[in-house]
Amino acid sequence: MRKKLVAGNWKMNGSLTENEALINSLIHRSARFQSVQVAVIPPYPYLAQAQQLLHSSTIVWGAQDVSLETGYGAFTGEVNAGMLKDFGCEYVIVGHSERRQRHHETDQQVARKAKIAVDNHLKPIVCVGETLAEREKGETLSVLSRQIDAVLNTLAIEQLQQVVLAYEPIWAIGTGKSATVQQVQEVHQTLRQRVESLDWVSAQELNILYGGSVKPSNALELMSLPDVDGALVGGASLVAEDFIAIIEAAA
Ligand code: PGA
């Protein structure tokens, strides 16, 4: 039985004061949902704060990206996996569409980041998703196959158990427009089957999150789908009440 994961991707939001209030509220109000793993994913500078506030709670934390560089040295602006481990991160998002699009990250780079994460005992949350144009052209499943195959071909089979996938249709991110339950289930099932073709056990244990305008009003129907194992939540994860309602829907 897979334990659902609800992760809040804060993106470039927050301040010391706001984070403290939000985290304290989550600690207090999410404790009763033991069947769900809750994670917060703040910007890099706030990882120390997350670690300090959350270390004795059941909520875990992670980072929004990791460098392709694994060493130390002259890489201005980069943050390596070892540094994320220093701050107690359990997860790291790789291949978010905002990074694929704005920073031109390729499937191969995303796959390498996923491998770097696993090699360093971090669990990568690998984001995949199609644009609206790709969906309208009927290319959704081929785009997703290309994205996921890059990762599956880069990781060793035994590393697959450390991976979390997140299906985030780009047209649903931050738009208020989430995918329909049929669209979500079709994609999640296809992703699981793809992993199943390599390793049955990993596929059964694989957490496949849905992301893209998840909110209290649509969380229950999304979280009830057989191949949806949680959510990657952007906007709604910044409002304690909304995030808690999504956690409750997953419980
Ligand atoms: P959203 O973002 O919930 O604000 O649509 C999700 C994401 O980008 O991870």
Short mmCIF file of C-alpha atoms and ligand atoms in Angstrom, two decimals:
data_model
loop_
_atom_site.label_atom_id
_atom_site.label_comp_id
_atom_site.label_asym_id
_atom_site.label_seq_id
_atom_site.Cartn_x
_atom_site.Cartn_y
_atom_site.Cartn_z
CA MET A 1 0.00 0.00 0.00
CA ARG A 2 1.56 3.28 -1.10
CA LYS A 3 1.58 6.10 1.43
CA LYS A 4 0.36 9.29 -0.22
CA LEU A 5 2.70 12.26 -0.40
CA VAL A 6 1.45 15.83 -0.43
CA ALA A 7 4.27 18.26 -1.15
CA GLY A 8 4.00 22.04 -1.12
CA ASN A 9 6.14 23.69 -3.77
CA TRP A 10 6.47 27.23 -2.47
CA LYS A 11 8.30 28.39 -5.61
CA MET A 12 9.79 31.87 -5.07
CA ASN A 13 7.52 32.83 -2.20
CA GLY A 14 7.86 33.32 1.53
CA SER A 15 9.68 35.32 4.18
CA LEU A 16 11.05 34.33 7.58
CA THR A 17 7.92 35.63 9.29
CA GLU A 18 5.38 34.15 6.88
CA ASN A 19 7.17 30.79 6.77
CA GLU A 20 7.23 30.47 10.52
CA ALA A 21 3.50 31.07 10.78
CA LEU A 22 2.74 28.69 7.92
CA ILE A 23 5.01 25.90 9.18
CA ASN A 24 3.78 26.15 12.76
CA SER A 25 0.22 25.97 11.56
CA LEU A 26 1.01 22.90 9.44
CA ILE A 27 2.77 21.15 12.33
CA HIS A 28 -0.19 21.78 14.55
CA ARG A 29 -2.94 20.90 12.07
CA SER A 30 -1.48 18.10 9.97
CA ALA A 31 -0.45 15.83 12.85
CA ARG A 32 -3.76 13.96 12.76
CA PHE A 33 -3.24 12.83 9.15
CA GLN A 34 -0.65 10.15 9.85
CA SER A 35 -1.54 8.23 6.71
CA VAL A 36 -0.15 11.04 4.52
CA GLN A 37 3.48 12.12 4.22
CA VAL A 38 3.58 15.91 4.15
CA ALA A 39 6.52 17.82 2.69
CA VAL A 40 7.30 21.51 2.25
CA ILE A 41 9.65 22.72 -0.45
CA PRO A 42 10.77 26.29 0.28
CA PRO A 43 13.34 28.38 -1.62
CA TYR A 44 16.98 27.52 -0.77
CA PRO A 45 17.59 30.29 1.80
CA TYR A 46 14.76 29.02 3.99
CA LEU A 47 15.90 25.39 4.19
CA ALA A 48 17.70 26.09 7.46
CA GLN A 49 14.51 27.56 8.88
CA ALA A 50 12.48 24.57 7.70
CA GLN A 51 15.02 22.22 9.27
CA GLN A 52 14.97 24.08 12.54
CA LEU A 53 11.17 24.23 12.79
CA LEU A 54 10.40 20.77 11.41
CA HIS A 55 13.17 18.48 12.64
CA SER A 56 11.10 16.99 15.44
CA SER A 57 7.83 16.84 13.48
CA THR A 58 6.58 14.28 10.96
CA ILE A 59 6.70 16.85 8.15
CA VAL A 60 9.73 16.57 5.89
CA TRP A 61 11.23 19.17 3.56
CA GLY A 62 13.09 19.44 0.31
CA ALA A 63 14.56 21.79 -2.28
CA GLN A 64 13.26 23.05 -5.60
CA ASP A 65 16.33 22.17 -7.67
CA VAL A 66 19.86 20.79 -7.43
CA SER A 67 23.01 21.56 -9.33
CA LEU A 68 24.37 19.30 -12.05
CA GLU A 69 27.72 19.91 -10.40
CA THR A 70 28.45 17.42 -7.67
CA GLY A 71 31.74 18.87 -6.50
CA TYR A 72 32.64 22.14 -4.83
CA GLY A 73 34.26 25.15 -6.40
CA ALA A 74 33.80 27.91 -8.92
CA PHE A 75 30.08 27.48 -9.73
CA THR A 76 28.55 30.80 -8.73
CA GLY A 77 24.88 30.53 -7.85
CA GLU A 78 24.81 26.74 -7.76
CA VAL A 79 23.76 24.54 -4.82
CA ASN A 80 24.94 20.93 -4.81
CA ALA A 81 23.27 17.81 -3.46
CA GLY A 82 25.64 17.53 -0.50
CA MET A 83 24.55 20.98 0.67
CA LEU A 84 20.91 19.94 0.50
CA LYS A 85 21.73 16.90 2.62
CA ASP A 86 23.47 19.17 5.12
CA PHE A 87 20.13 20.90 5.63
CA GLY A 88 18.25 17.66 6.10
CA CYS A 89 16.40 17.65 2.79
CA GLU A 90 14.56 14.46 2.00
CA TYR A 91 13.27 15.48 -1.44
CA VAL A 92 14.38 17.60 -4.34
CA ILE A 93 12.22 18.66 -7.27
CA VAL A 94 13.88 18.13 -10.63
CA GLY A 95 12.60 19.12 -14.04
CA HIS A 96 9.83 21.43 -12.95
CA SER A 97 8.35 22.93 -16.12
CA GLU A 98 9.27 26.41 -14.92
CA ARG A 99 12.91 25.32 -15.02
CA ARG A 100 12.57 23.32 -18.23
CA GLN A 101 11.01 26.34 -19.94
CA ARG A 102 12.74 29.34 -18.36
CA HIS A 103 16.15 27.74 -17.92
CA HIS A 104 16.02 25.49 -20.97
CA GLU A 105 16.69 22.34 -18.97
CA THR A 106 16.74 19.31 -21.25
CA ASP A 107 15.39 15.82 -20.58
CA GLN A 108 18.99 14.61 -20.26
CA GLN A 109 19.87 17.27 -17.70
CA VAL A 110 16.76 16.49 -15.69
CA ALA A 111 17.64 12.80 -15.79
CA ARG A 112 21.17 13.55 -14.58
CA LYS A 113 19.80 15.66 -11.73
CA ALA A 114 17.51 12.78 -10.73
CA LYS A 115 20.52 10.46 -10.68
CA ILE A 116 22.64 12.93 -8.70
CA ALA A 117 19.80 13.18 -6.17
CA VAL A 118 19.50 9.42 -5.69
CA ASP A 119 23.30 8.98 -5.60
CA ASN A 120 23.26 11.48 -2.71
CA HIS A 121 20.36 9.88 -0.82
CA LEU A 122 17.83 12.50 -1.81
CA LYS A 123 14.50 11.49 -3.34
CA PRO A 124 13.95 13.30 -6.62
CA ILE A 125 10.44 14.46 -7.44
CA VAL A 126 10.73 14.25 -11.21
CA CYS A 127 8.22 16.52 -12.95
CA VAL A 128 6.87 15.66 -16.37
CA GLY A 129 4.12 17.31 -18.33
CA GLU A 130 2.93 18.46 -21.73
CA THR A 131 2.07 21.91 -23.06
CA LEU A 132 -1.43 22.74 -24.22
CA ALA A 133 -0.26 22.68 -27.86
CA GLU A 134 1.19 19.20 -27.39
CA ARG A 135 -2.04 17.95 -25.79
CA GLU A 136 -4.13 19.41 -28.59
CA LYS A 137 -1.94 17.71 -31.19
CA GLY A 138 -2.45 14.37 -29.41
CA GLU A 139 1.20 14.21 -28.39
CA THR A 140 0.72 13.98 -24.62
CA LEU A 141 1.78 10.38 -24.14
CA SER A 142 4.73 10.59 -26.53
CA VAL A 143 6.06 13.74 -24.82
CA LEU A 144 5.71 12.12 -21.41
CA SER A 145 7.41 8.93 -22.63
CA ARG A 146 10.35 10.95 -23.91
CA GLN A 147 10.65 12.78 -20.57
CA ILE A 148 10.34 9.71 -18.38
CA ASP A 149 12.49 7.45 -20.56
CA ALA A 150 15.42 9.84 -20.19
CA VAL A 151 15.19 9.31 -16.43
CA LEU A 152 14.56 5.58 -16.57
CA ASN A 153 17.52 5.08 -18.91
CA THR A 154 19.84 7.04 -16.61
CA LEU A 155 19.02 5.49 -13.24
CA ALA A 156 19.98 1.99 -12.24
CA ILE A 157 16.97 -0.30 -11.81
CA GLU A 158 17.54 -0.52 -8.06
CA GLN A 159 17.46 3.28 -7.82
CA LEU A 160 13.88 3.50 -9.11
CA GLN A 161 12.47 2.88 -5.64
CA GLN A 162 13.83 6.26 -4.52
CA VAL A 163 12.04 8.19 -7.25
CA VAL A 164 8.79 10.14 -7.06
CA LEU A 165 7.10 11.18 -10.30
CA ALA A 166 4.89 14.24 -10.63
CA TYR A 167 2.59 14.65 -13.60
CA GLU A 168 2.09 18.36 -14.07
CA PRO A 169 0.35 19.35 -17.29
CA ILE A 170 1.91 22.74 -18.03
CA TRP A 171 -1.44 24.24 -19.05
CA ALA A 172 -2.81 23.43 -15.59
CA ILE A 173 -0.03 25.03 -13.52
CA GLY A 174 -1.09 28.22 -11.81
CA THR A 175 -4.00 28.63 -14.20
CA GLY A 176 -6.83 27.46 -11.96
CA LYS A 177 -7.60 24.87 -14.66
CA SER A 178 -6.78 21.33 -13.53
CA ALA A 179 -6.77 18.29 -15.78
CA THR A 180 -9.90 16.11 -15.74
CA VAL A 181 -9.88 12.93 -13.71
CA GLN A 182 -9.90 10.87 -16.92
CA GLN A 183 -6.88 12.74 -18.29
CA VAL A 184 -5.00 12.35 -15.01
CA GLN A 185 -5.75 8.65 -14.53
CA GLU A 186 -4.79 7.83 -18.14
CA VAL A 187 -1.40 9.50 -17.77
CA HIS A 188 -0.66 8.12 -14.30
CA GLN A 189 -1.51 4.60 -15.37
CA THR A 190 0.70 4.93 -18.44
CA LEU A 191 3.60 6.21 -16.34
CA ARG A 192 3.25 3.34 -13.88
CA GLN A 193 3.10 0.79 -16.70
CA ARG A 194 6.27 2.25 -18.16
CA VAL A 195 8.09 1.71 -14.86
CA GLU A 196 6.43 -1.70 -14.48
CA SER A 197 8.01 -2.83 -17.74
CA LEU A 198 11.40 -2.36 -16.04
CA ASP A 199 10.68 -3.34 -12.46
CA TRP A 200 7.36 -4.55 -11.13
CA VAL A 201 8.13 -3.92 -7.45
CA SER A 202 9.29 -0.34 -8.00
CA ALA A 203 6.17 0.35 -10.06
CA GLN A 204 3.90 -0.84 -7.24
CA GLU A 205 5.75 1.32 -4.72
CA LEU A 206 6.12 4.35 -6.99
CA ASN A 207 4.47 7.56 -5.81
CA ILE A 208 3.00 9.39 -8.80
CA LEU A 209 1.81 12.84 -7.76
CA TYR A 210 -0.52 15.07 -9.69
CA GLY A 211 0.25 18.77 -9.85
CA GLY A 212 -1.48 21.69 -11.53
CA SER A 213 -4.07 23.83 -9.78
CA VAL A 214 -4.75 21.33 -7.01
CA LYS A 215 -7.05 23.04 -4.53
CA PRO A 216 -9.47 22.04 -1.78
CA SER A 217 -12.38 21.89 -4.25
CA ASN A 218 -10.80 19.35 -6.63
CA ALA A 219 -8.40 17.48 -4.32
CA LEU A 220 -10.75 14.72 -3.23
CA GLU A 221 -11.67 13.54 -6.73
CA LEU A 222 -8.03 13.67 -7.85
CA MET A 223 -6.70 11.90 -4.75
CA SER A 224 -9.30 9.14 -5.11
CA LEU A 225 -7.95 7.99 -8.49
CA PRO A 226 -6.26 4.59 -8.34
CA ASP A 227 -2.92 5.73 -9.74
CA VAL A 228 -2.71 9.11 -8.00
CA ASP A 229 -0.51 8.86 -4.93
CA GLY A 230 -0.54 12.42 -3.76
CA ALA A 231 -0.13 15.97 -4.98
CA LEU A 232 2.51 18.54 -5.79
CA VAL A 233 0.80 21.75 -4.77
CA GLY A 234 1.92 25.25 -5.72
CA GLY A 235 -0.32 28.22 -4.95
CA ALA A 236 -2.59 26.43 -2.49
CA SER A 237 0.39 25.25 -0.41
CA LEU A 238 1.01 28.84 0.71
CA VAL A 239 -2.32 29.03 2.53
CA ALA A 240 -2.34 26.77 5.60
CA GLU A 241 -6.07 26.16 5.47
CA ASP A 242 -6.05 25.16 1.80
CA PHE A 243 -2.98 22.96 2.13
CA ILE A 244 -4.48 21.19 5.15
CA ALA A 245 -7.71 20.59 3.23
CA ILE A 246 -5.69 18.96 0.42
CA ILE A 247 -3.81 16.79 2.94
CA GLU A 248 -7.15 15.78 4.42
CA ALA A 249 -8.44 14.84 0.97
CA ALA A 250 -5.44 12.56 0.52
CA ALA A 251 -5.85 10.90 3.92
P1 PGA B 1 -0.04 25.23 -8.87
O1 PGA B 1 1.49 24.78 -9.12
O2 PGA B 1 -0.59 24.32 -7.81
O3 PGA B 1 0.06 26.66 -8.41
O4 PGA B 1 -0.76 25.07 -10.17
C1 PGA B 1 1.87 23.43 -9.10
C2 PGA B 1 3.34 23.31 -9.41
O5 PGA B 1 3.84 24.05 -10.27
O6 PGA B 1 4.06 22.49 -8.78
#
